[in-house]
Amino acid sequence: MSYVAPVKDMMFVVRELAGLEDVSRLPGCEEATDETVEAVLQENASFVQDVLAPLNWDGDVAPSSLANGVVTTTRGFKEAFHAFGAGGWQGVKHPVEFGGQGLPKLVATPCIEMLNSANMSFALCPLLTDGAIEALLTAGSQDQCTRYIPNMVSGKWTGTMNLTEPQAGSDLALVRAKAVPQGDGSYRISGQKIFITYGEHDMAENIVHLVLARTPEAPEGVKGISLFIVPKFLVNEDGSLGKRNDVWCSSIEHKLGIKASPTAVLIFGDGKGEVGEGAIGYLVGEENRGLEYMFVMMNSARFAVGMQGVAVAERAYQRAAAFAKERVQSRDVAGSKGPVTIIHHPDVRRMLMTMRALTEGARALAYVGAAASDAGHHHADAEVRRQNMAFYEFLVPIVKGWSTEMSVEVASLGVQVHGGMGFIEETGAAQHYRDARILPIYEGTTAIQANDLVGRKTTRDGGAFAKSVVASVRETVQALAAAGTGSADLAAIRATLAQGADALERAVEFIASNAKADVRAVYAGSVPYLKLAGIVLSGWQMARAALAAQRMLAAGEGDAAFLKAKLATARFFGDHILSGAPGIAHSICAGAAGVLALEQDQF
Amino acid sequence: MSYVAPVKDMMFVVRELAGLEDVSRLPGCEEATDETVEAVLQENASFVQDVLAPLNWDGDVAPSSLANGVVTTTRGFKEAFHAFGAGGWQGVKHPVEFGGQGLPKLVATPCIEMLNSANMSFALCPLLTDGAIEALLTAGSQDQCTRYIPNMVSGKWTGTMNLTEPQAGSDLALVRAKAVPQGDGSYRISGQKIFITYGEHDMAENIVHLVLARTPEAPEGVKGISLFIVPKFLVNEDGSLGKRNDVWCSSIEHKLGIKASPTAVLIFGDGKGEVGEGAIGYLVGEENRGLEYMFVMMNSARFAVGMQGVAVAERAYQRAAAFAKERVQSRDVAGSKGPVTIIHHPDVRRMLMTMRALTEGARALAYVGAAASDAGHHHADAEVRRQNMAFYEFLVPIVKGWSTEMSVEVASLGVQVHGGMGFIEETGAAQHYRDARILPIYEGTTAIQANDLVGRKTTRDGGAFAKSVVASVRETVQALAAAGTGSADLAAIRATLAQGADALERAVEFIASNAKADVRAVYAGSVPYLKLAGIVLSGWQMARAALAAQRMLAAGEGDAAFLKAKLATARFFGDHILSGAPGIAHSICAGAAGVLALEQDQF
């Protein structure tokens, strides 16, 4: 099944919900005119549809493989990556001075979505490279930026993030890798890193590893971690490649999904390279501030993983919808002469609408977040910047946590729509079910996102910012009340959104008021709180979409069939997804006793 | 990770909720004394733990394979199947006259659960054999029963169900396989059947295929389907094996999960055997009544697949709990000196409790259904039989649909508890996530179960029986009110169960009153209705369990730690699962507009 990028929905969201017009007025974002953005999205769509989408299944059946320390990626990936770089797609959001296009995050975000819908395993390489670029932009010296970034932006080199060690997964305080200063400004790095995405591969000439390690005198815990550049091949003064560094891939993982993307175990300091023992590394920024720099990069990577959720959900939806229109089975429940295509069956409709509503809602929320990030970085007014950054940062764990959790559900429904054929690998639906499962885990599990949402984003100011978000939701409830006279859809959406806002407020109040007195009870409901926020805020965006659609329909603007579908999908979101909000609020506010009652040996 | 059968919970449910004492008083069930049942369960537990559980992972990495029409199963399966038969485990519930143990369904059900927890791929062979035995018991002649059943009960031969064809999945009206009478009482069968579980294998001497096909003069649709026995090897008068019949495995599927179980495409009538062209088959019962017979067997198979859901959920839970007690990562949210095992983290607790509560609730509901089936078959009073059969038949689609849907969620949580390790195949958690995904599909998808629940079980009598079930739930609400003074747990359970009963009643009323006026709206909510029923009725059983636990604790009976855990788990079920009931009722009663609004080309 081929993938067709939903550019129409993307542009609707970019324009009507995320406010492209406002973004294009921001200093430095002037090039992001409506016309340019649509052209970029269309061009990106063509590229990923033609070049990357056809390789998605190939990557699943013929994954990357390791032999003698060399990883060979799926046939076609290397050429596709070359074309990706040549097309300028790695550079969409990166600074013009380093060869990028310098476009706003609001434009880069749909591009990331398409890339991942087309081929999630492939897309991980650019995603990690983006992260490495951002870390260097944040904390790298001018020389480091000039030396490494342009070749990463052009796709000549790629980047990685080396955080995890066997004993240090979610808990980076446990990192043990060592970095010993050599007196010449360089360090020798040794240790083992695991779960390194594209830690070794054959798609680029060099790999720029960014590695967390401890210097000899570093304090224990997260305050003693520094960030280092460890290139696979050292880079000479003239920019040419030098000696093979002492970093080696000892194995790649046998995974449930995203099989084409090699997940490497990397050994630093085996002594097998051309540099003696210990990988040569260069400190980024200051010693012991590695985690702080990594967090900048991780926030961006977390948002991108959220987009992977939207992306795989969209692909699963498209595949299921196409199958449902073709597969003939059983009569219509309301009566029909013979068997009909299964899209006529109400429950197949329900599944497709669920997939569609979840995907559109998560997309809208993420793009709105991207626009807030743009305003947060570029707005002329410092107070407006601050507010927008706060909103973006509030949304990051939600975009990451909620979009990925819902993607697992959507991919599972995608299998279900296919019936027995969904369980046969060749059908393709199962690949999405397998691929999606990593998303709520990597770049911080949903629980880690929820900790961030509760700890950094909600309780730190006693719930004040979270409540201001609820107040914004209520403005939309008011607008629905004003616009909704006579529209059954808007009235229904208003009712479920109002309930959702109340539920979210109850949860915020419970969390804020118990944060000190009963911290375990608060965290017992942390993931339900994240999901509740995901549902209510996505539902909010769907409600805003319904209002925009209603207005445009009344004005005779736009594509009527598209706008009516948007209205119906928003109605569905309200009745089937937002309607669950009060139940979740109950589980947050009343559920801790059941969560925490058992002794360890009762499990 | 080894599997340990939860015999303590099983016996608690069998005794306190399903009423073993009453069952053992039924005519023909007298052998099922408390002592005997516990001994059978313990013995079964030892067998599956020692022999079958260790082969589960082997079957995933070295699945059945096909070469030259011969299927070779995973190494060790053949010997294990021999031991299974020799131990008498195929015959637990089958009649003594054919070599079985003749034990009640209430005893056979925990055995089926254990078997599937230990090794679901293996268990499918006995499961299908059970189905074939039951079809013959229902409609086979005395000669057919004597000829085929004892060898199936002993494990010498196995059985299959041949329903599906490429164009006939859920819709058996589309079956095209032909059966031409030969004048000697036999038929020649030709056609292609797909998705035939253990349709070919090397674990037994013969395979008794039960095949749906049409005779030449048969009417179209489901009323023209007959059921035939087609043995792989013909059976001579003296019971010895004769010629190789004309039925052939042309391929086996490459599946997402349950890989050790060969899923065959079978060709009937290729002319390659020793019998000429056309597989020789024998009519079971009367012509054109095949679907009716198949339904008897399917009800039993559907219940068994529901148990597979409970089984895989239990195994996933045990694996996750064991990991959570070992894996050290991050400090306690309430403060700790160093990192702790992750079972200390509230969100890990929440996931484990969710897995546990869903599994225990579904187990309890299924066992209660099994006891109703026993009373429905064996009670001396015809009216009591009728009532019990009606209850059992009401539960079958719920046990099948709900237990399997929840098993997908539980297996997914099992992966999540493991973090990044969960995505690595060698960890084992991912196998359950893949295996579970077939359960809501085969033996009738969840939508098919929901059609049954709505059509045959709810609207046929205007919702009267469904409302009588709600009334039974309310009796437990009353009992909780009476018992609950002073117990925060019972009070909380009472509140959520009362809400759940109201929600279920609203749904029943909506469905019953709209069944004729707006059938599409009713079916738009059919799967949510099934899930709501699953949640409320499982929650009801957990509430009954809480009452029993409370009573036993007060009386100083039983294992206090176990009973306290049961009470806490029931509380959790109420606050975290039952609390979702009103939202689902909303989606059933108000959600049809959104489900059905779009035109086909808007998808």
mmCIF file of N, CA and C in Angstrom, chain B residues 85-169:
data_model
loop_
_atom_site.group_PDB
_atom_site.id
_atom_site.type_symbol
_atom_site.label_atom_id
_atom_site.label_comp_id
_atom_site.label_asym_id
_atom_site.label_seq_id
_atom_site.Cartn_x
_atom_site.Cartn_y
_atom_site.Cartn_z
ATOM 1 N N GLY B 85 -1.008 -36.127 25.639
ATOM 2 C CA GLY B 85 -2.038 -37.148 25.421
ATOM 3 C C GLY B 85 -1.958 -38.253 26.465
ATOM 4 N N ALA B 86 -0.722 -38.707 26.716
ATOM 5 C CA ALA B 86 -0.522 -39.798 27.671
ATOM 6 C C ALA B 86 -0.986 -39.404 29.071
ATOM 7 N N GLY B 87 -0.841 -38.117 29.397
ATOM 8 C CA GLY B 87 -1.284 -37.642 30.703
ATOM 9 C C GLY B 87 -2.790 -37.524 30.831
ATOM 10 N N GLY B 88 -3.491 -37.703 29.716
ATOM 11 C CA GLY B 88 -4.958 -37.623 29.755
ATOM 12 C C GLY B 88 -5.489 -36.203 29.647
ATOM 13 N N TRP B 89 -4.617 -35.243 29.299
ATOM 14 C CA TRP B 89 -5.024 -33.828 29.355
ATOM 15 C C TRP B 89 -5.936 -33.425 28.202
ATOM 16 N N GLN B 90 -5.892 -34.164 27.099
ATOM 17 C CA GLN B 90 -6.837 -33.844 26.022
ATOM 18 C C GLN B 90 -8.259 -34.207 26.438
ATOM 19 N N GLY B 91 -8.370 -35.154 27.342
ATOM 20 C CA GLY B 91 -9.694 -35.695 27.647
ATOM 21 C C GLY B 91 -10.377 -35.117 28.867
ATOM 22 N N VAL B 92 -9.801 -34.065 29.460
ATOM 23 C CA VAL B 92 -10.326 -33.577 30.743
ATOM 24 C C VAL B 92 -11.855 -33.488 30.749
ATOM 25 N N LYS B 93 -12.408 -32.831 29.727
ATOM 26 C CA LYS B 93 -13.852 -32.577 29.771
ATOM 27 C C LYS B 93 -14.655 -33.539 28.903
ATOM 28 N N HIS B 94 -13.981 -34.453 28.200
ATOM 29 C CA HIS B 94 -14.713 -35.302 27.268
ATOM 30 C C HIS B 94 -15.261 -36.556 27.952
ATOM 31 N N PRO B 95 -16.290 -37.173 27.312
ATOM 32 C CA PRO B 95 -17.007 -38.264 27.994
ATOM 33 C C PRO B 95 -16.107 -39.450 28.336
ATOM 34 N N VAL B 96 -16.388 -40.031 29.450
ATOM 35 C CA VAL B 96 -15.650 -41.205 29.914
ATOM 36 C C VAL B 96 -15.768 -42.351 28.906
ATOM 37 N N GLU B 97 -16.936 -42.470 28.273
ATOM 38 C CA GLU B 97 -17.134 -43.581 27.332
ATOM 39 C C GLU B 97 -16.177 -43.526 26.143
ATOM 40 N N PHE B 98 -15.640 -42.332 25.845
ATOM 41 C CA PHE B 98 -14.667 -42.244 24.760
ATOM 42 C C PHE B 98 -13.242 -42.062 25.292
ATOM 43 N N GLY B 99 -13.084 -42.350 26.555
ATOM 44 C CA GLY B 99 -11.730 -42.315 27.116
ATOM 45 C C GLY B 99 -11.390 -41.043 27.859
ATOM 46 N N GLY B 100 -12.340 -40.123 27.967
ATOM 47 C CA GLY B 100 -12.071 -38.864 28.659
ATOM 48 C C GLY B 100 -12.244 -38.979 30.157
ATOM 49 N N GLN B 101 -11.994 -37.852 30.853
ATOM 50 C CA GLN B 101 -12.161 -37.827 32.304
ATOM 51 C C GLN B 101 -13.549 -37.379 32.711
ATOM 52 N N GLY B 102 -14.312 -36.806 31.761
ATOM 53 C CA GLY B 102 -15.680 -36.406 32.047
ATOM 54 C C GLY B 102 -15.828 -35.372 33.153
ATOM 55 N N LEU B 103 -14.840 -34.509 33.308
ATOM 56 C CA LEU B 103 -14.916 -33.489 34.363
ATOM 57 C C LEU B 103 -15.705 -32.268 33.879
ATOM 58 N N PRO B 104 -16.267 -31.503 34.801
ATOM 59 C CA PRO B 104 -17.057 -30.330 34.389
ATOM 60 C C PRO B 104 -16.204 -29.279 33.664
ATOM 61 N N LYS B 105 -16.902 -28.413 32.937
ATOM 62 C CA LYS B 105 -16.224 -27.306 32.252
ATOM 63 C C LYS B 105 -15.514 -26.406 33.264
ATOM 64 N N LEU B 106 -16.062 -26.313 34.453
ATOM 65 C CA LEU B 106 -15.427 -25.482 35.485
ATOM 66 C C LEU B 106 -14.023 -25.992 35.838
ATOM 67 N N VAL B 107 -13.787 -27.275 35.646
ATOM 68 C CA VAL B 107 -12.451 -27.824 35.904
ATOM 69 C C VAL B 107 -11.588 -27.749 34.639
ATOM 70 N N ALA B 108 -12.229 -28.014 33.504
ATOM 71 C CA ALA B 108 -11.474 -27.977 32.243
ATOM 72 C C ALA B 108 -10.970 -26.567 31.942
ATOM 73 N N THR B 109 -11.729 -25.561 32.369
ATOM 74 C CA THR B 109 -11.397 -24.177 32.007
ATOM 75 C C THR B 109 -10.066 -23.703 32.595
ATOM 76 N N PRO B 110 -9.824 -23.890 33.898
ATOM 77 C CA PRO B 110 -8.488 -23.530 34.388
ATOM 78 C C PRO B 110 -7.377 -24.338 33.699
ATOM 79 N N CYS B 111 -7.678 -25.590 33.353
ATOM 80 C CA CYS B 111 -6.656 -26.390 32.649
ATOM 81 C C CYS B 111 -6.325 -25.757 31.299
ATOM 82 N N ILE B 112 -7.362 -25.317 30.586
ATOM 83 C CA ILE B 112 -7.133 -24.656 29.294
ATOM 84 C C ILE B 112 -6.350 -23.367 29.484
ATOM 85 N N GLU B 113 -6.682 -22.656 30.542
ATOM 86 C CA GLU B 113 -5.937 -21.418 30.795
ATOM 87 C C GLU B 113 -4.450 -21.709 30.987
ATOM 88 N N MET B 114 -4.146 -22.659 31.851
ATOM 89 C CA MET B 114 -2.726 -22.976 32.129
ATOM 90 C C MET B 114 -1.984 -23.415 30.878
ATOM 91 N N LEU B 115 -2.660 -24.283 30.137
ATOM 92 C CA LEU B 115 -2.055 -24.792 28.907
ATOM 93 C C LEU B 115 -1.659 -23.634 27.993
ATOM 94 N N ASN B 116 -2.544 -22.655 27.873
ATOM 95 C CA ASN B 116 -2.288 -21.524 26.990
ATOM 96 C C ASN B 116 -1.297 -20.532 27.563
ATOM 97 N N SER B 117 -1.290 -20.380 28.876
ATOM 98 C CA SER B 117 -0.256 -19.527 29.472
ATOM 99 C C SER B 117 1.122 -20.118 29.216
ATOM 100 N N ALA B 118 1.195 -21.424 29.347
ATOM 101 C CA ALA B 118 2.483 -22.093 29.189
ATOM 102 C C ALA B 118 2.964 -21.996 27.745
ATOM 103 N N ASN B 119 2.034 -22.198 26.797
ATOM 104 C CA ASN B 119 2.484 -22.282 25.404
ATOM 105 C C ASN B 119 1.273 -22.186 24.484
ATOM 106 N N MET B 120 0.946 -20.976 24.093
ATOM 107 C CA MET B 120 -0.271 -20.753 23.325
ATOM 108 C C MET B 120 -0.215 -21.419 21.948
ATOM 109 N N SER B 121 0.941 -21.367 21.317
ATOM 110 C CA SER B 121 1.055 -21.985 19.990
ATOM 111 C C SER B 121 0.811 -23.487 20.068
ATOM 112 N N PHE B 122 1.362 -24.105 21.081
ATOM 113 C CA PHE B 122 1.152 -25.539 21.289
ATOM 114 C C PHE B 122 -0.317 -25.812 21.575
ATOM 115 N N ALA B 123 -0.886 -25.000 22.463
ATOM 116 C CA ALA B 123 -2.243 -25.227 22.961
ATOM 117 C C ALA B 123 -3.288 -25.186 21.857
ATOM 118 N N LEU B 124 -2.963 -24.543 20.757
ATOM 119 C CA LEU B 124 -3.956 -24.453 19.686
ATOM 120 C C LEU B 124 -4.297 -25.812 19.107
ATOM 121 N N CYS B 125 -3.358 -26.739 19.145
ATOM 122 C CA CYS B 125 -3.643 -28.061 18.588
ATOM 123 C C CYS B 125 -4.712 -28.781 19.420
ATOM 124 N N PRO B 126 -4.531 -28.894 20.730
ATOM 125 C CA PRO B 126 -5.613 -29.437 21.555
ATOM 126 C C PRO B 126 -6.909 -28.639 21.462
ATOM 127 N N LEU B 127 -6.797 -27.329 21.350
ATOM 128 C CA LEU B 127 -8.005 -26.502 21.304
ATOM 129 C C LEU B 127 -8.853 -26.868 20.086
ATOM 130 N N LEU B 128 -8.191 -27.000 18.937
ATOM 131 C CA LEU B 128 -8.932 -27.351 17.727
ATOM 132 C C LEU B 128 -9.422 -28.791 17.781
ATOM 133 N N THR B 129 -8.644 -29.637 18.416
ATOM 134 C CA THR B 129 -9.072 -31.034 18.574
ATOM 135 C C THR B 129 -10.327 -31.104 19.447
ATOM 136 N N ASP B 130 -10.335 -30.318 20.520
ATOM 137 C CA ASP B 130 -11.553 -30.211 21.340
ATOM 138 C C ASP B 130 -12.756 -29.846 20.480
ATOM 139 N N GLY B 131 -12.553 -28.878 19.610
ATOM 140 C CA GLY B 131 -13.655 -28.425 18.762
ATOM 141 C C GLY B 131 -14.167 -29.537 17.863
ATOM 142 N N ALA B 132 -13.243 -30.277 17.282
ATOM 143 C CA ALA B 132 -13.647 -31.372 16.393
ATOM 144 C C ALA B 132 -14.390 -32.454 17.177
ATOM 145 N N ILE B 133 -13.883 -32.756 18.367
ATOM 146 C CA ILE B 133 -14.558 -33.756 19.203
ATOM 147 C C ILE B 133 -15.981 -33.290 19.507
ATOM 148 N N GLU B 134 -16.118 -32.026 19.881
ATOM 149 C CA GLU B 134 -17.453 -31.531 20.225
ATOM 150 C C GLU B 134 -18.405 -31.531 19.044
ATOM 151 N N ALA B 135 -17.896 -31.226 17.873
ATOM 152 C CA ALA B 135 -18.764 -31.255 16.692
ATOM 153 C C ALA B 135 -19.270 -32.672 16.454
ATOM 154 N N LEU B 136 -18.393 -33.654 16.603
ATOM 155 C CA LEU B 136 -18.812 -35.049 16.403
ATOM 156 C C LEU B 136 -19.781 -35.478 17.503
ATOM 157 N N LEU B 137 -19.517 -35.070 18.734
ATOM 158 C CA LEU B 137 -20.447 -35.407 19.818
ATOM 159 C C LEU B 137 -21.821 -34.810 19.551
ATOM 160 N N THR B 138 -21.830 -33.630 18.944
ATOM 161 C CA THR B 138 -23.094 -32.943 18.671
ATOM 162 C C THR B 138 -23.875 -33.600 17.541
ATOM 163 N N ALA B 139 -23.170 -33.926 16.455
ATOM 164 C CA ALA B 139 -23.902 -34.275 15.241
ATOM 165 C C ALA B 139 -23.400 -35.546 14.573
ATOM 166 N N GLY B 140 -22.335 -36.120 15.084
ATOM 167 C CA GLY B 140 -21.803 -37.323 14.444
ATOM 168 C C GLY B 140 -22.649 -38.553 14.743
ATOM 169 N N SER B 141 -22.561 -39.522 13.857
ATOM 170 C CA SER B 141 -23.260 -40.788 14.102
ATOM 171 C C SER B 141 -22.498 -41.560 15.181
ATOM 172 N N GLN B 142 -23.166 -42.611 15.708
ATOM 173 C CA GLN B 142 -22.506 -43.443 16.715
ATOM 174 C C GLN B 142 -21.215 -44.019 16.130
ATOM 175 N N ASP B 143 -21.302 -44.459 14.886
ATOM 176 C CA ASP B 143 -20.119 -45.041 14.242
ATOM 177 C C ASP B 143 -19.001 -44.014 14.108
ATOM 178 N N GLN B 144 -19.369 -42.807 13.700
ATOM 179 C CA GLN B 144 -18.348 -41.755 13.561
ATOM 180 C C GLN B 144 -17.711 -41.440 14.913
ATOM 181 N N CYS B 145 -18.533 -41.334 15.927
ATOM 182 C CA CYS B 145 -17.996 -41.040 17.257
ATOM 183 C C CYS B 145 -17.014 -42.127 17.699
ATOM 184 N N THR B 146 -17.410 -43.371 17.530
ATOM 185 C CA THR B 146 -16.574 -44.482 17.962
ATOM 186 C C THR B 146 -15.295 -44.571 17.144
ATOM 187 N N ARG B 147 -15.419 -44.267 15.866
ATOM 188 C CA ARG B 147 -14.267 -44.390 14.975
ATOM 189 C C ARG B 147 -13.228 -43.293 15.231
ATOM 190 N N TYR B 148 -13.698 -42.065 15.484
ATOM 191 C CA TYR B 148 -12.759 -40.934 15.525
ATOM 192 C C TYR B 148 -12.449 -40.390 16.930
ATOM 193 N N ILE B 149 -13.463 -40.377 17.790
ATOM 194 C CA ILE B 149 -13.253 -39.627 19.040
ATOM 195 C C ILE B 149 -12.205 -40.249 19.972
ATOM 196 N N PRO B 150 -12.224 -41.564 20.221
ATOM 197 C CA PRO B 150 -11.248 -42.089 21.197
ATOM 198 C C PRO B 150 -9.801 -41.780 20.815
ATOM 199 N N ASN B 151 -9.484 -41.868 19.541
ATOM 200 C CA ASN B 151 -8.103 -41.565 19.135
ATOM 201 C C ASN B 151 -7.777 -40.073 19.240
ATOM 202 N N MET B 152 -8.800 -39.243 19.168
ATOM 203 C CA MET B 152 -8.546 -37.808 19.391
ATOM 204 C C MET B 152 -8.402 -37.522 20.889
ATOM 205 N N VAL B 153 -9.223 -38.166 21.690
ATOM 206 C CA VAL B 153 -9.135 -37.972 23.140
ATOM 207 C C VAL B 153 -7.785 -38.446 23.675
ATOM 208 N N SER B 154 -7.272 -39.517 23.097
ATOM 209 C CA SER B 154 -6.004 -40.062 23.603
ATOM 210 C C SER B 154 -4.791 -39.295 23.094
ATOM 211 N N GLY B 155 -4.998 -38.392 22.129
ATOM 212 C CA GLY B 155 -3.870 -37.655 21.576
ATOM 213 C C GLY B 155 -3.170 -38.382 20.440
ATOM 214 N N LYS B 156 -3.745 -39.505 19.996
ATOM 215 C CA LYS B 156 -3.129 -40.224 18.879
ATOM 216 C C LYS B 156 -3.381 -39.464 17.580
ATOM 217 N N TRP B 157 -4.578 -38.933 17.436
ATOM 218 C CA TRP B 157 -4.945 -38.105 16.285
ATOM 219 C C TRP B 157 -5.315 -36.711 16.767
ATOM 220 N N THR B 158 -5.320 -35.764 15.842
ATOM 221 C CA THR B 158 -5.782 -34.411 16.190
ATOM 222 C C THR B 158 -6.908 -33.997 15.245
ATOM 223 N N GLY B 159 -7.538 -32.889 15.550
ATOM 224 C CA GLY B 159 -8.654 -32.409 14.746
ATOM 225 C C GLY B 159 -8.459 -30.976 14.278
ATOM 226 N N THR B 160 -9.172 -30.598 13.233
ATOM 227 C CA THR B 160 -9.123 -29.218 12.730
ATOM 228 C C THR B 160 -10.527 -28.745 12.389
ATOM 229 N N MET B 161 -10.648 -27.432 12.233
ATOM 230 C CA MET B 161 -11.883 -26.826 11.752
ATOM 231 C C MET B 161 -11.578 -26.110 10.446
ATOM 232 N N ASN B 162 -12.227 -26.529 9.362
ATOM 233 C CA ASN B 162 -11.970 -25.927 8.045
ATOM 234 C C ASN B 162 -13.158 -25.081 7.619
ATOM 235 N N LEU B 163 -13.120 -23.806 7.952
ATOM 236 C CA LEU B 163 -14.221 -22.916 7.611
ATOM 237 C C LEU B 163 -13.806 -21.933 6.519
ATOM 238 N N THR B 164 -12.741 -21.206 6.790
ATOM 239 C CA THR B 164 -12.384 -20.028 6.005
ATOM 240 C C THR B 164 -11.882 -20.370 4.606
ATOM 241 N N GLU B 165 -12.295 -19.558 3.637
ATOM 242 C CA GLU B 165 -11.735 -19.580 2.283
ATOM 243 C C GLU B 165 -11.312 -18.145 1.971
ATOM 244 N N PRO B 166 -10.529 -17.942 0.927
ATOM 245 C CA PRO B 166 -10.029 -16.573 0.703
ATOM 246 C C PRO B 166 -11.151 -15.533 0.649
ATOM 247 N N GLN B 167 -12.262 -15.865 0.017
ATOM 248 C CA GLN B 167 -13.361 -14.904 -0.099
ATOM 249 C C GLN B 167 -14.351 -15.026 1.060
ATOM 250 N N ALA B 168 -14.173 -16.032 1.910
ATOM 251 C CA ALA B 168 -15.129 -16.276 2.986
ATOM 252 C C ALA B 168 -14.400 -16.284 4.327
ATOM 253 N N GLY B 169 -14.301 -15.080 4.920
ATOM 254 C CA GLY B 169 -13.649 -14.969 6.221
ATOM 255 C C GLY B 169 -14.731 -14.972 7.288
#
